Amino acid sequence: MTSIPTPTTAIIVVAAGSGTRLGAGMPKALVDIDGRTVLHHALDGVFAAQRMQVVVVAPAGFEQAAADMLTDADRGRGWPASVVVGGQTRQQSVAAGLAALDAKIDVVLVHDAARALTSAAQIDAVAAAVTSDAGVIPALPVVDTLKQVSGDEVVGAVDRSLLAAAQTPQGFPRRALEAAYERVLLTGDEHTDDAALFAADGGTVRRIPGSERAFKITTAEDLERARMLLTQRMPSPPMLPRIGVGTDVHAFGGEGNLWLAGLEWPGEQPLSGHSDGDAVAHAMVDALLGAAGLGDIGQHFGTAHPEYAGAHADVFLARTAAMLAEAGFAIGNVSVQFQGNRPRFSARRVEAEQVLSAALGGAAVTVSATTTDGLGFTGRGEGIAVTAVALVHRI
């Protein structure tokens, strides 16, 4: 079997560090355009270009969502690809991407995910134009009449023939770019893009023609423009519902009363856990997060988040519902089944379903219980196991 050679070109797709946000608390790279996110469309362009190493620099807390999009965009091609967490600034984010490159990479492209409609042709053109002694940017001529101002007063004209509007990806010889980043991270200097950083370190930067479609999605108007262009290109894919599965297991232990399915069970031995050990609620959270591609309960509510120690189901579920809404999802329904000898659940089933539904803003929730005929740890009364299935859909 012939092995696939390691590519010598890499592209760092920056989805973190810009600071500009569209929508309720979502990084702009993860905002939905047409059932697919800004980042998803950017990766579609990347994977239509020549084979290269792909490094996505994701916002902290959204690594799993970015990884899922990366896997989907790859579509089984098997490109070398990974996700790293970005920093507080764009330069820190690019530096994180540089640290993830394979040793054989000698050309690096740095691409803003916000330029979601950048074509594969532009990506390939930049890669081909990079030389051992010069970087390359795609750029458009400036067409507007530009004025120099002081406050509200126009004080002069600007010769637009001397200007160009820079786009991405911007390409560089790897060693020279890494050296420039090493120095700038020591000095603390900030630059608006990688070409400026590279040039400030003495590097030569040349330009090639850019594309009107490679505009940066920054405002709501930009987002609408992208939607219109995509609609003209092809029909939007059907917005099918998405399904997630969650499981959770907790052993009996600890002090106080049992909390399960959002209810307190006086006199029942509690389940051990970081919060209240409510395995039903925790499985529901995992199912909902999984359906929306937003990671898992450990990422958002684990031991690294001490504010959730001892929290009950309503806190977990309300926060999860808010996260899904911010990501553009509505909850269809959640079905849960737990396995255990106790507590006796049937008498409080309706009460539990009402409490769990209220925590999710009124979404339908059904809960069932079963035993395992004395088999396994649940049959021996050592703990409870829960499976949840959630259905969500795009708003």
Tab-separated table of C-alpha atoms in Angstrom:
chain	number	residue	atom	x	y	z
A	1	MET	CA	0.000	0.000	0.000
A	2	THR	CA	1.444	3.386	-1.035
A	3	SER	CA	1.842	5.805	1.878
A	4	ILE	CA	0.602	9.377	1.505
A	5	PRO	CA	3.507	11.813	1.846
A	6	THR	CA	3.420	14.402	4.600
A	7	PRO	CA	2.505	17.804	3.103
A	8	THR	CA	5.042	20.614	3.260
A	9	THR	CA	2.386	23.361	3.388
A	10	ALA	CA	0.160	24.081	6.374
A	11	ILE	CA	-2.756	26.427	6.921
A	12	ILE	CA	-3.586	27.891	10.326
A	13	VAL	CA	-7.285	28.785	10.410
A	14	VAL	CA	-7.802	31.367	13.136
A	15	ALA	CA	-11.270	31.108	14.662
A	16	ALA	CA	-10.251	32.791	17.933
A	17	GLY	CA	-8.719	36.034	19.056
A	18	SER	CA	-10.534	38.610	16.919
A	19	GLY	CA	-12.782	39.767	19.743
A	20	THR	CA	-15.640	40.646	17.406
A	21	ARG	CA	-18.845	38.742	18.091
A	22	LEU	CA	-22.096	38.281	16.272
A	23	GLY	CA	-25.072	37.020	18.242
A	24	ALA	CA	-25.579	36.166	21.885
A	25	GLY	CA	-22.198	35.260	23.287
A	26	MET	CA	-21.027	33.185	20.300
A	27	PRO	CA	-17.596	33.731	18.721
A	28	LYS	CA	-18.224	34.954	15.196
A	29	ALA	CA	-16.505	31.921	13.658
A	30	LEU	CA	-19.215	29.715	15.183
A	31	VAL	CA	-22.190	31.809	14.080
A	32	ASP	CA	-24.579	30.038	11.731
A	33	ILE	CA	-24.840	31.191	8.116
A	34	ASP	CA	-27.119	28.683	6.423
A	35	GLY	CA	-27.198	25.675	8.698
A	36	ARG	CA	-23.388	25.599	8.673
A	37	THR	CA	-21.180	27.926	10.647
A	38	VAL	CA	-18.736	30.579	9.482
A	39	LEU	CA	-15.859	28.235	10.425
A	40	HIS	CA	-17.503	25.309	8.631
A	41	HIS	CA	-17.642	27.255	5.365
A	42	ALA	CA	-14.049	28.433	5.775
A	43	LEU	CA	-12.941	24.805	6.194
A	44	ASP	CA	-14.921	23.778	3.101
A	45	GLY	CA	-12.707	26.139	1.100
A	46	VAL	CA	-9.548	24.822	2.744
A	47	PHE	CA	-10.360	21.165	2.042
A	48	ALA	CA	-11.129	21.976	-1.608
A	49	ALA	CA	-7.568	23.285	-2.006
A	50	GLN	CA	-4.341	21.309	-2.280
A	51	ARG	CA	-3.633	18.783	0.472
A	52	MET	CA	-1.970	20.443	3.447
A	53	GLN	CA	-1.767	20.250	7.226
A	54	VAL	CA	-4.725	22.044	8.820
A	55	VAL	CA	-4.590	23.597	12.291
A	56	VAL	CA	-7.751	25.252	13.609
A	57	VAL	CA	-7.219	27.742	16.422
A	58	ALA	CA	-10.473	27.612	18.372
A	59	PRO	CA	-11.906	29.871	21.079
A	60	ALA	CA	-11.443	28.451	24.574
A	61	GLY	CA	-14.406	26.258	25.462
A	62	PHE	CA	-15.336	25.539	21.846
A	63	GLU	CA	-12.573	23.040	20.983
A	64	GLN	CA	-14.941	20.104	20.547
A	65	ALA	CA	-17.311	22.062	18.307
A	66	ALA	CA	-14.352	23.068	16.113
A	67	ALA	CA	-13.058	19.481	16.048
A	68	ASP	CA	-16.464	18.210	14.907
A	69	MET	CA	-16.527	20.749	12.075
A	70	LEU	CA	-12.975	19.829	11.107
A	71	THR	CA	-13.887	16.142	10.891
A	72	ASP	CA	-16.988	16.896	8.848
A	73	ALA	CA	-15.142	19.154	6.391
A	74	ASP	CA	-12.397	16.552	5.910
A	75	ARG	CA	-15.025	14.025	4.709
A	76	GLY	CA	-12.715	11.058	5.148
A	77	ARG	CA	-9.778	12.490	3.195
A	78	GLY	CA	-7.482	11.842	6.140
A	79	TRP	CA	-5.594	15.138	6.024
A	80	PRO	CA	-3.291	15.846	8.979
A	81	ALA	CA	-5.480	18.129	11.061
A	82	SER	CA	-5.837	19.281	14.652
A	83	VAL	CA	-7.462	21.859	16.917
A	84	VAL	CA	-5.595	24.057	19.393
A	85	VAL	CA	-6.906	26.653	21.822
A	86	GLY	CA	-6.358	30.295	20.949
A	87	GLY	CA	-5.024	33.073	23.145
A	88	GLN	CA	-6.294	36.480	24.197
A	89	THR	CA	-4.900	38.177	21.083
A	90	ARG	CA	-4.640	37.188	17.451
A	91	GLN	CA	-0.861	36.989	17.703
A	92	GLN	CA	-1.089	34.584	20.627
A	93	SER	CA	-3.562	32.473	18.657
A	94	VAL	CA	-1.322	32.276	15.584
A	95	ALA	CA	1.633	31.410	17.820
A	96	ALA	CA	-0.396	28.509	19.225
A	97	GLY	CA	-1.055	27.334	15.681
A	98	LEU	CA	2.628	27.564	14.751
A	99	ALA	CA	3.527	25.376	17.716
A	100	ALA	CA	1.295	22.595	16.337
A	101	LEU	CA	2.970	22.339	12.904
A	102	ASP	CA	4.661	19.195	11.661
A	103	ALA	CA	8.450	19.356	11.374
A	104	LYS	CA	8.287	18.947	7.570
A	105	ILE	CA	6.214	22.088	6.997
A	106	ASP	CA	8.126	24.837	5.179
A	107	VAL	CA	5.264	27.085	3.969
A	108	VAL	CA	2.644	28.430	6.379
A	109	LEU	CA	-0.636	30.076	5.433
A	110	VAL	CA	-2.519	32.054	8.087
A	111	HIS	CA	-6.226	32.357	7.357
A	112	ASP	CA	-9.076	34.168	9.138
A	113	ALA	CA	-12.071	31.877	9.549
A	114	ALA	CA	-14.212	35.019	9.261
A	115	ARG	CA	-13.303	35.100	5.538
A	116	ALA	CA	-15.586	32.130	5.175
A	117	LEU	CA	-16.195	32.273	1.404
A	118	THR	CA	-12.530	32.393	0.382
A	119	SER	CA	-12.090	30.057	-2.567
A	120	ALA	CA	-9.725	27.114	-2.843
A	121	ALA	CA	-8.203	28.854	-5.876
A	122	GLN	CA	-7.148	31.819	-3.734
A	123	ILE	CA	-5.705	29.532	-1.062
A	124	ASP	CA	-3.705	27.592	-3.656
A	125	ALA	CA	-2.515	30.807	-5.358
A	126	VAL	CA	-1.110	32.162	-2.103
A	127	ALA	CA	0.640	28.874	-1.306
A	128	ALA	CA	2.216	28.746	-4.758
A	129	ALA	CA	3.479	32.347	-4.581
A	130	VAL	CA	5.387	32.040	-1.288
A	131	THR	CA	9.169	31.911	-1.723
A	132	SER	CA	12.012	31.218	0.680
A	133	ASP	CA	12.637	34.950	1.097
A	134	ALA	CA	9.190	36.570	0.807
A	135	GLY	CA	5.676	36.353	2.143
A	136	VAL	CA	2.510	36.825	0.070
A	137	ILE	CA	-0.878	38.405	0.692
A	138	PRO	CA	-3.968	38.495	-1.539
A	139	ALA	CA	-5.234	42.064	-1.828
A	140	LEU	CA	-7.854	44.146	-3.613
A	141	PRO	CA	-7.429	47.679	-4.956
A	142	VAL	CA	-9.164	50.348	-2.892
A	143	VAL	CA	-12.120	51.708	-4.874
A	144	ASP	CA	-13.565	54.232	-2.437
A	145	THR	CA	-12.349	57.818	-2.333
A	146	LEU	CA	-10.402	58.116	0.904
A	147	LYS	CA	-10.017	61.206	3.079
A	148	GLN	CA	-7.703	62.094	5.929
A	149	VAL	CA	-9.717	63.482	8.843
A	150	SER	CA	-9.211	65.110	12.202
A	151	GLY	CA	-12.315	64.501	14.267
A	152	ASP	CA	-15.221	65.598	12.066
A	153	GLU	CA	-13.070	67.760	9.801
A	154	VAL	CA	-11.699	66.532	6.459
A	155	VAL	CA	-8.110	67.748	6.283
A	156	GLY	CA	-6.792	66.107	3.130
A	157	ALA	CA	-7.050	63.524	0.385
A	158	VAL	CA	-5.386	60.103	0.332
A	159	ASP	CA	-3.930	58.668	-2.852
A	160	ARG	CA	-5.763	55.361	-3.088
A	161	SER	CA	-3.436	54.115	-5.841
A	162	LEU	CA	-0.851	53.601	-3.098
A	163	LEU	CA	-3.221	51.427	-1.033
A	164	ALA	CA	-4.560	47.889	-1.151
A	165	ALA	CA	-7.092	46.024	1.001
A	166	ALA	CA	-5.406	42.950	2.471
A	167	GLN	CA	-7.164	39.597	2.709
A	168	THR	CA	-6.245	36.086	3.848
A	169	PRO	CA	-4.785	33.544	3.713
A	170	GLN	CA	-1.422	35.223	4.027
A	171	GLY	CA	1.527	32.962	3.255
A	172	PHE	CA	5.081	32.920	4.574
A	173	PRO	CA	8.236	30.830	4.696
A	174	ARG	CA	7.872	28.965	7.970
A	175	ARG	CA	11.246	29.599	9.608
A	176	ALA	CA	11.145	33.335	8.951
A	177	LEU	CA	7.583	33.627	10.256
A	178	GLU	CA	8.422	31.652	13.405
A	179	ALA	CA	11.450	33.871	14.025
A	180	ALA	CA	9.306	36.988	13.632
A	181	TYR	CA	6.749	35.609	16.098
A	182	GLU	CA	9.422	34.682	18.631
A	183	ARG	CA	10.688	38.254	18.616
A	184	VAL	CA	7.301	39.966	18.702
A	185	LEU	CA	6.078	37.815	21.582
A	186	LEU	CA	9.140	38.959	23.532
A	187	THR	CA	8.739	42.660	22.694
A	188	GLY	CA	4.960	42.716	23.127
A	189	ASP	CA	4.431	44.687	19.901
A	190	GLU	CA	0.971	44.288	18.347
A	191	HIS	CA	0.305	44.221	14.605
A	192	THR	CA	-2.979	44.209	12.704
A	193	ASP	CA	-2.086	41.202	10.573
A	194	ASP	CA	0.693	38.707	9.956
A	195	ALA	CA	2.062	40.584	6.948
A	196	ALA	CA	2.664	43.662	9.111
A	197	LEU	CA	4.327	41.531	11.786
A	198	PHE	CA	6.498	39.787	9.187
A	199	ALA	CA	7.480	43.092	7.539
A	200	ALA	CA	8.298	44.700	10.902
A	201	ASP	CA	10.844	41.931	11.411
A	202	GLY	CA	12.523	42.769	8.102
A	203	GLY	CA	10.632	40.339	5.876
A	204	THR	CA	9.560	41.122	2.320
A	205	VAL	CA	5.845	40.841	1.514
A	206	ARG	CA	4.436	40.728	-2.004
A	207	ARG	CA	0.806	40.825	-3.136
A	208	ILE	CA	-1.299	38.848	-5.559
A	209	PRO	CA	-4.891	39.583	-6.635
A	210	GLY	CA	-7.552	38.913	-4.030
A	211	SER	CA	-11.248	38.171	-4.462
A	212	GLU	CA	-14.449	40.039	-3.676
A	213	ARG	CA	-15.872	36.806	-2.198
A	214	ALA	CA	-13.103	36.681	0.406
A	215	PHE	CA	-14.631	39.510	2.433
A	216	LYS	CA	-14.508	39.360	6.228
A	217	ILE	CA	-17.723	38.574	8.090
A	218	THR	CA	-17.727	41.090	10.928
A	219	THR	CA	-21.144	42.764	11.005
A	220	ALA	CA	-24.726	41.575	10.666
A	221	GLU	CA	-24.738	43.067	7.161
A	222	ASP	CA	-21.684	40.962	6.225
A	223	LEU	CA	-23.473	37.867	7.501
A	224	GLU	CA	-26.527	38.642	5.379
A	225	ARG	CA	-24.298	39.193	2.327
A	226	ALA	CA	-22.727	35.773	2.860
A	227	ARG	CA	-26.159	34.164	3.122
A	228	MET	CA	-27.282	35.796	-0.114
A	229	LEU	CA	-24.169	34.625	-1.970
A	230	LEU	CA	-24.595	31.075	-0.711
A	231	THR	CA	-28.261	31.077	-1.669
A	232	GLN	CA	-27.327	32.129	-5.197
A	233	ARG	CA	-24.739	29.345	-5.394
A	234	MET	CA	-26.883	26.457	-4.221
A	235	PRO	CA	-30.029	25.731	-2.235
A	236	SER	CA	-29.547	25.664	1.506
A	237	PRO	CA	-29.315	22.119	2.845
A	238	PRO	CA	-32.380	20.887	4.712
A	239	MET	CA	-32.215	21.831	8.367
A	240	LEU	CA	-32.667	18.327	9.705
A	241	PRO	CA	-33.047	17.642	13.420
A	242	ARG	CA	-30.004	16.406	15.312
A	243	ILE	CA	-29.892	13.652	17.921
A	244	GLY	CA	-27.536	13.266	20.875
A	245	VAL	CA	-27.013	10.441	23.361
A	246	GLY	CA	-25.833	10.902	26.944
A	247	THR	CA	-24.986	8.379	29.651
A	248	ASP	CA	-24.073	8.825	33.290
A	249	VAL	CA	-23.278	6.523	36.200
A	250	HIS	CA	-23.041	7.407	39.883
A	251	ALA	CA	-22.414	5.224	42.898
A	252	PHE	CA	-24.416	5.554	46.081
A	253	GLY	CA	-22.471	7.311	48.820
A	254	GLY	CA	-22.135	10.517	50.784
A	255	GLU	CA	-24.450	12.239	53.216
A	256	GLY	CA	-27.877	13.824	53.037
A	257	ASN	CA	-30.761	12.845	50.785
A	258	LEU	CA	-30.803	11.528	47.234
A	259	TRP	CA	-31.318	13.992	44.368
A	260	LEU	CA	-32.497	12.330	41.163
A	261	ALA	CA	-34.458	13.569	38.131
A	262	GLY	CA	-34.576	17.050	39.650
A	263	LEU	CA	-36.282	15.857	42.833
A	264	GLU	CA	-35.124	15.342	46.406
A	265	TRP	CA	-35.860	11.863	47.810
A	266	PRO	CA	-35.908	12.071	51.620
A	267	GLY	CA	-34.593	8.971	53.341
A	268	GLU	CA	-32.890	7.611	50.202
A	269	GLN	CA	-29.103	7.246	50.133
A	270	PRO	CA	-27.552	9.970	47.941
A	271	LEU	CA	-25.389	9.486	44.867
A	272	SER	CA	-21.796	10.708	45.017
A	273	GLY	CA	-20.579	13.339	42.566
A	274	HIS	CA	-19.052	16.786	41.986
A	275	SER	CA	-22.513	18.348	42.171
A	276	ASP	CA	-25.536	16.597	43.649
A	277	GLY	CA	-24.896	13.375	41.719
A	278	ASP	CA	-28.172	13.639	39.764
A	279	ALA	CA	-27.330	11.097	37.062
A	280	VAL	CA	-30.599	11.722	35.203
A	281	ALA	CA	-29.915	15.442	34.785
A	282	HIS	CA	-26.265	14.831	33.914
A	283	ALA	CA	-27.126	12.333	31.166
A	284	MET	CA	-29.645	14.837	29.783
A	285	VAL	CA	-26.978	17.557	29.670
A	286	ASP	CA	-24.571	15.290	27.763
A	287	ALA	CA	-27.281	14.285	25.279
A	288	LEU	CA	-28.232	17.915	24.596
A	289	LEU	CA	-24.649	19.150	24.265
A	290	GLY	CA	-23.803	16.237	22.009
A	291	ALA	CA	-26.777	16.857	19.744
A	292	ALA	CA	-25.718	20.480	19.271
A	293	GLY	CA	-22.008	19.679	18.903
A	294	LEU	CA	-21.091	21.760	21.957
A	295	GLY	CA	-18.857	19.314	23.819
A	296	ASP	CA	-19.792	17.452	26.977
A	297	ILE	CA	-20.692	17.983	30.623
A	298	GLY	CA	-17.116	17.654	31.847
A	299	GLN	CA	-16.017	20.506	29.591
A	300	HIS	CA	-18.657	22.948	30.808
A	301	PHE	CA	-19.573	21.771	34.323
A	302	GLY	CA	-16.673	19.575	35.521
A	303	THR	CA	-14.327	19.924	38.465
A	304	ALA	CA	-12.607	22.853	36.737
A	305	HIS	CA	-15.833	24.794	37.392
A	306	PRO	CA	-16.154	24.936	41.196
A	307	GLU	CA	-19.230	27.154	40.897
A	308	TYR	CA	-21.251	24.029	40.041
A	309	ALA	CA	-20.214	22.040	43.113
A	310	GLY	CA	-23.411	20.905	44.814
A	311	ALA	CA	-25.637	22.387	42.081
A	312	HIS	CA	-28.974	20.729	41.311
A	313	ALA	CA	-30.588	19.722	38.021
A	314	ASP	CA	-32.339	23.036	37.402
A	315	VAL	CA	-28.999	24.887	37.317
A	316	PHE	CA	-27.348	22.431	34.922
A	317	LEU	CA	-30.313	22.168	32.581
A	318	ALA	CA	-31.137	25.881	32.461
A	319	ARG	CA	-27.527	26.727	31.591
A	320	THR	CA	-27.442	23.976	28.951
A	321	ALA	CA	-30.668	25.265	27.372
A	322	ALA	CA	-29.163	28.764	27.253
A	323	MET	CA	-25.990	27.456	25.566
A	324	LEU	CA	-28.055	25.701	22.903
A	325	ALA	CA	-30.098	28.838	22.278
A	326	GLU	CA	-26.913	30.887	21.893
A	327	ALA	CA	-25.679	28.340	19.333
A	328	GLY	CA	-28.948	28.571	17.382
A	329	PHE	CA	-30.658	25.376	18.541
A	330	ALA	CA	-34.085	24.670	20.020
A	331	ILE	CA	-34.823	21.552	22.057
A	332	GLY	CA	-37.387	19.163	20.619
A	333	ASN	CA	-37.599	16.564	23.374
A	334	VAL	CA	-35.492	14.492	25.756
A	335	SER	CA	-36.188	10.859	26.688
A	336	VAL	CA	-34.416	9.389	29.721
A	337	GLN	CA	-34.245	5.941	31.291
A	338	PHE	CA	-32.435	5.064	34.492
A	339	GLN	CA	-31.520	1.634	35.777
A	340	GLY	CA	-31.596	0.988	39.507
A	341	ASN	CA	-33.382	-0.818	42.296
A	342	ARG	CA	-34.269	2.406	44.050
A	343	PRO	CA	-35.859	4.853	44.481
A	344	ARG	CA	-39.353	3.642	43.594
A	345	PHE	CA	-40.010	6.041	40.775
A	346	SER	CA	-43.498	5.538	39.342
A	347	ALA	CA	-45.340	7.603	41.975
A	348	ARG	CA	-43.225	10.704	41.203
A	349	ARG	CA	-42.756	10.293	37.439
A	350	VAL	CA	-45.086	13.145	36.435
A	351	GLU	CA	-43.557	15.458	39.051
A	352	ALA	CA	-40.052	14.722	37.811
A	353	GLU	CA	-40.938	15.266	34.178
A	354	GLN	CA	-42.548	18.616	35.008
A	355	VAL	CA	-39.498	19.828	36.956
A	356	LEU	CA	-37.036	18.763	34.245
A	357	SER	CA	-39.186	20.267	31.483
A	358	ALA	CA	-39.459	23.583	33.336
A	359	ALA	CA	-35.667	23.725	33.694
A	360	LEU	CA	-35.365	23.372	29.901
A	361	GLY	CA	-37.828	26.164	29.247
A	362	GLY	CA	-40.805	23.899	28.599
A	363	ALA	CA	-39.241	21.290	26.284
A	364	ALA	CA	-40.876	17.856	26.457
A	365	VAL	CA	-39.129	15.430	28.830
A	366	THR	CA	-40.059	11.805	29.528
A	367	VAL	CA	-38.418	9.672	32.202
A	368	SER	CA	-38.704	5.923	32.693
A	369	ALA	CA	-37.096	3.549	35.171
A	370	THR	CA	-36.184	-0.120	35.080
A	371	THR	CA	-34.303	-2.708	37.114
A	372	THR	CA	-31.780	-5.233	35.864
A	373	ASP	CA	-33.187	-8.290	37.655
A	374	GLY	CA	-30.380	-8.256	40.174
A	375	LEU	CA	-27.628	-8.204	37.543
A	376	GLY	CA	-24.614	-5.890	37.571
A	377	PHE	CA	-23.766	-3.021	39.893
A	378	THR	CA	-27.263	-1.554	39.566
A	379	GLY	CA	-28.813	-4.895	40.433
A	380	ARG	CA	-26.591	-5.144	43.492
A	381	GLY	CA	-27.757	-1.697	44.609
A	382	GLU	CA	-24.324	-0.082	44.244
A	383	GLY	CA	-25.422	2.807	42.047
A	384	ILE	CA	-27.561	4.071	39.175
A	385	ALA	CA	-26.936	4.120	35.398
A	386	VAL	CA	-28.791	6.478	33.069
A	387	THR	CA	-29.164	6.843	29.300
A	388	ALA	CA	-30.697	9.925	27.689
A	389	VAL	CA	-31.559	10.721	24.075
A	390	ALA	CA	-32.142	14.320	22.982
A	391	LEU	CA	-33.490	15.793	19.740
A	392	VAL	CA	-32.642	19.384	18.808
A	393	HIS	CA	-33.170	21.471	15.684
A	394	ARG	CA	-31.894	24.724	14.244
A	395	ILE	CA	-33.896	27.805	15.109
